[in-house]
Amino acid sequence: DTTLDDHFLLDFHRTCAHPLAAQLLDLRSEVVREAAACVVALAARGGGNRGRFPPMVLEAIAPALLRLLAVPHRVLADHGNLAAVATFTACRHPKLVKLLADEMEQTKSSHVRLRVCEYLSRILADWPSAVLQRCQADAQHAVTLGLQDAATEVRRAARSCYHVFEAVWPAQAARLLAALGPKEQQLILHGSLDSPKEEILRRGAGAGVKVF
């Protein structure tokens, strides 16, 4: 039997979390690839001990993965994405949602913001309700930022995320929708990136109609 017990995994995570984070940000692509593969394996093994696994992830590995997503080397960023999906699936802790919301607000990379929306959609769909109840405010903050983002692809991803948020918290989603501006409401309800007035002008122009 090759199954590793929880105590061994806990010690292993505690010992390896920070060195792995450093390797994820190494300048050598082969080191980054191997580190990402190791993170995936650790997430698969450590997911069963979710009560203790998150602290090491939140303090070291998760921030490094988010930084890796922003590198211009797309292949390495994709390795980071695979590792992030595995890690964020195993790490079911409200502080992770707070970390993602903060990243959504602080990062200048539209690619990272897009990924954050995708991760949050997965979290809202997969995590147990007892855990989700502790991170509603952070999830709503991240969704709102995404809907207001300057990048079209981020806003569209945030729209999908909003609908998952709505499935989890229907009443809160309705209040959020009512509090948003016209452009964000049009995006959610109709998939339009224009405000109602802009939509009328655009349709009128397309039909050769003057709009006064």
Coordinates of C-alpha atoms in Angstrom, one line a residue:
D1 CA 0.0 0.0 0.0
T2 CA 1.6 3.3 -1.1
T3 CA -1.0 5.6 0.5
L4 CA 0.7 8.4 2.5
D5 CA -0.8 9.2 5.8
D6 CA -2.0 12.7 6.8
H7 CA 0.8 13.4 9.3
F8 CA 3.5 12.7 6.7
L9 CA 1.7 14.9 4.2
L10 CA 1.4 17.7 6.7
D11 CA 5.1 17.6 7.5
F12 CA 5.9 17.4 3.8
H13 CA 3.8 20.4 3.0
R14 CA 5.3 22.4 5.8
T15 CA 8.8 21.6 4.7
C16 CA 8.3 22.0 1.0
A17 CA 5.8 24.9 0.6
H18 CA 8.2 27.8 0.5
P19 CA 11.0 26.0 -1.6
L20 CA 8.3 25.0 -4.1
A21 CA 7.0 28.6 -4.2
A22 CA 10.5 29.8 -5.0
Q23 CA 10.9 27.2 -7.8
L24 CA 7.6 28.2 -9.4
L25 CA 9.2 31.7 -9.9
D26 CA 12.5 30.4 -11.1
L27 CA 13.9 31.8 -14.3
R28 CA 14.6 28.4 -15.7
S29 CA 11.6 26.9 -17.5
E30 CA 12.4 23.3 -16.8
V31 CA 12.5 24.1 -13.0
V32 CA 9.1 25.8 -13.2
R33 CA 7.5 22.9 -15.1
E34 CA 8.7 20.4 -12.6
A35 CA 7.7 22.6 -9.7
A36 CA 4.2 23.0 -11.2
A37 CA 3.9 19.2 -11.7
C38 CA 5.0 18.7 -8.0
V39 CA 2.3 21.1 -6.8
V40 CA -0.3 19.2 -8.8
A41 CA 0.8 16.0 -7.2
L42 CA 0.8 17.5 -3.7
A43 CA -2.6 18.9 -4.2
A44 CA -4.0 15.6 -5.2
R45 CA -2.4 13.9 -2.1
G46 CA -3.1 16.7 0.3
G47 CA -6.7 17.4 -0.6
G48 CA -7.9 14.9 2.0
N49 CA -6.5 16.9 4.8
R50 CA -8.1 20.2 4.1
G51 CA -8.2 21.4 7.6
R52 CA -4.4 21.7 7.7
F53 CA -3.4 21.9 4.1
P54 CA -4.6 25.5 3.4
P55 CA -2.2 27.5 5.6
M56 CA 0.9 26.4 3.7
V57 CA -0.9 27.0 0.4
L58 CA -2.2 30.4 1.3
E59 CA 1.1 31.6 2.7
A60 CA 3.4 30.4 0.0
I61 CA 2.2 28.4 -3.0
A62 CA -1.0 30.3 -4.0
P63 CA 0.7 33.7 -4.3
A64 CA 3.5 32.2 -6.3
L65 CA 1.0 30.5 -8.7
L66 CA -0.8 33.8 -9.2
R67 CA 2.5 35.5 -10.1
L68 CA 3.3 32.7 -12.4
L69 CA 0.1 33.3 -14.3
A70 CA 1.3 36.8 -15.3
V71 CA 4.6 35.7 -16.9
P72 CA 4.8 36.4 -20.7
H73 CA 5.8 32.8 -21.4
R74 CA 2.4 31.3 -22.2
V75 CA 3.5 27.7 -21.8
L76 CA 4.8 28.4 -18.3
A77 CA 1.7 30.4 -17.4
D78 CA -0.4 27.4 -18.6
H79 CA 1.6 25.1 -16.3
G80 CA 0.8 27.6 -13.5
N81 CA -2.9 27.5 -14.4
L82 CA -3.0 23.7 -14.1
A83 CA -1.3 23.8 -10.8
A84 CA -3.6 26.6 -9.6
V85 CA -6.7 24.6 -10.5
A86 CA -5.5 21.5 -8.7
T87 CA -4.3 23.6 -5.6
F88 CA -7.5 25.7 -5.4
T89 CA -9.6 22.6 -5.6
A90 CA -7.8 20.9 -2.7
C91 CA -7.6 24.1 -0.6
R92 CA -11.1 24.8 0.5
H93 CA -10.6 27.7 2.8
P94 CA -12.3 31.1 2.9
K95 CA -8.9 32.9 3.0
L96 CA -8.3 31.7 -0.5
V97 CA -11.3 33.6 -1.8
K98 CA -10.0 36.7 0.0
L99 CA -6.7 36.2 -1.7
L100 CA -8.3 35.9 -5.1
A101 CA -10.4 39.0 -4.5
D102 CA -7.3 41.0 -3.5
E103 CA -5.5 39.7 -6.6
M104 CA -8.5 40.8 -8.7
E105 CA -8.2 44.3 -7.3
Q106 CA -4.4 44.7 -7.4
T107 CA -3.1 42.9 -10.5
K108 CA -2.5 44.8 -13.7
S109 CA -2.7 41.7 -15.8
S110 CA -6.0 41.1 -17.5
H111 CA -5.0 37.5 -18.1
V112 CA -4.7 37.0 -14.3
R113 CA -8.0 38.7 -13.7
L114 CA -9.6 36.4 -16.3
R115 CA -8.2 33.3 -14.5
V116 CA -9.3 34.6 -11.1
C117 CA -12.9 34.8 -12.5
E118 CA -12.6 31.2 -13.7
Y119 CA -11.2 30.0 -10.4
L120 CA -14.0 31.7 -8.5
S121 CA -16.6 30.1 -10.7
R122 CA -15.1 26.7 -10.0
I123 CA -15.0 27.4 -6.3
L124 CA -18.6 28.6 -6.1
A125 CA -19.7 25.5 -8.0
D126 CA -17.7 22.9 -6.1
W127 CA -17.1 24.0 -2.5
P128 CA -19.6 22.9 0.2
S129 CA -22.1 25.6 1.3
A130 CA -20.8 25.6 4.8
V131 CA -17.4 26.9 3.6
L132 CA -18.9 29.3 1.0
Q133 CA -21.0 31.1 3.6
R134 CA -17.8 32.4 5.2
C135 CA -16.6 34.0 2.0
Q136 CA -19.7 35.6 0.5
A137 CA -18.5 39.2 0.8
D138 CA -15.1 38.5 -0.8
A139 CA -16.7 36.5 -3.6
Q140 CA -19.2 39.3 -4.3
H141 CA -16.4 41.9 -4.3
A142 CA -14.4 39.9 -6.9
V143 CA -17.4 39.4 -9.1
T144 CA -18.2 43.1 -9.0
L145 CA -14.7 44.0 -9.9
G146 CA -14.8 41.6 -12.8
L147 CA -18.1 43.0 -14.1
Q148 CA -16.6 46.5 -14.1
D149 CA -13.2 45.5 -15.6
A150 CA -11.8 47.3 -18.6
A151 CA -11.0 44.1 -20.5
T152 CA -13.9 42.6 -22.5
E153 CA -12.8 39.0 -21.8
V154 CA -12.7 39.6 -18.1
R155 CA -16.2 41.1 -18.0
R156 CA -17.5 38.1 -19.9
A157 CA -15.9 35.7 -17.5
A158 CA -17.3 37.7 -14.6
R159 CA -20.7 37.4 -16.1
S160 CA -20.4 33.6 -16.0
C161 CA -19.1 33.8 -12.5
Y162 CA -22.1 36.0 -11.5
H163 CA -24.5 33.3 -12.6
V164 CA -22.8 30.8 -10.5
F165 CA -22.9 33.3 -7.6
E166 CA -26.6 33.7 -8.3
A167 CA -27.1 29.9 -8.1
V168 CA -25.5 29.9 -4.6
W169 CA -27.0 33.1 -3.2
P170 CA -30.1 34.1 -5.3
A171 CA -31.2 36.9 -3.0
Q172 CA -27.8 38.5 -2.6
A173 CA -27.3 38.2 -6.4
A174 CA -30.5 40.1 -7.0
R175 CA -29.4 42.9 -4.6
L176 CA -26.0 43.0 -6.3
L177 CA -27.7 43.3 -9.7
A178 CA -29.9 46.2 -8.5
A179 CA -26.8 48.0 -7.2
L180 CA -24.8 47.8 -10.4
G181 CA -24.7 50.4 -13.1
P182 CA -26.6 50.1 -16.4
K183 CA -23.6 48.7 -18.3
E184 CA -23.1 45.9 -15.8
Q185 CA -26.8 45.1 -15.7
Q186 CA -27.0 44.9 -19.5
L187 CA -24.0 42.6 -19.4
I188 CA -25.6 40.2 -16.9
L189 CA -29.1 40.2 -18.3
H190 CA -28.3 40.3 -22.0
G191 CA -24.6 39.7 -22.5
S192 CA -24.2 43.2 -23.9
L193 CA -21.1 45.3 -23.2
D194 CA -23.0 48.5 -24.0
S195 CA -25.1 50.6 -21.7
P196 CA -28.9 50.8 -22.6
K197 CA -28.3 54.2 -24.4
E198 CA -25.3 53.0 -26.2
E199 CA -27.2 49.9 -27.3
I200 CA -30.0 52.0 -28.8
L201 CA -27.4 54.2 -30.6
R202 CA -25.6 51.2 -31.9
R203 CA -28.7 49.5 -33.2
G204 CA -30.0 52.7 -34.7
A205 CA -26.7 53.3 -36.5
G206 CA -26.7 49.8 -37.8
A207 CA -30.2 50.2 -39.2
G208 CA -29.5 53.6 -40.7
V209 CA -31.9 55.3 -38.2
K210 CA -31.2 58.6 -36.5
V211 CA -31.6 58.6 -32.8
F212 CA -32.5 61.9 -31.1

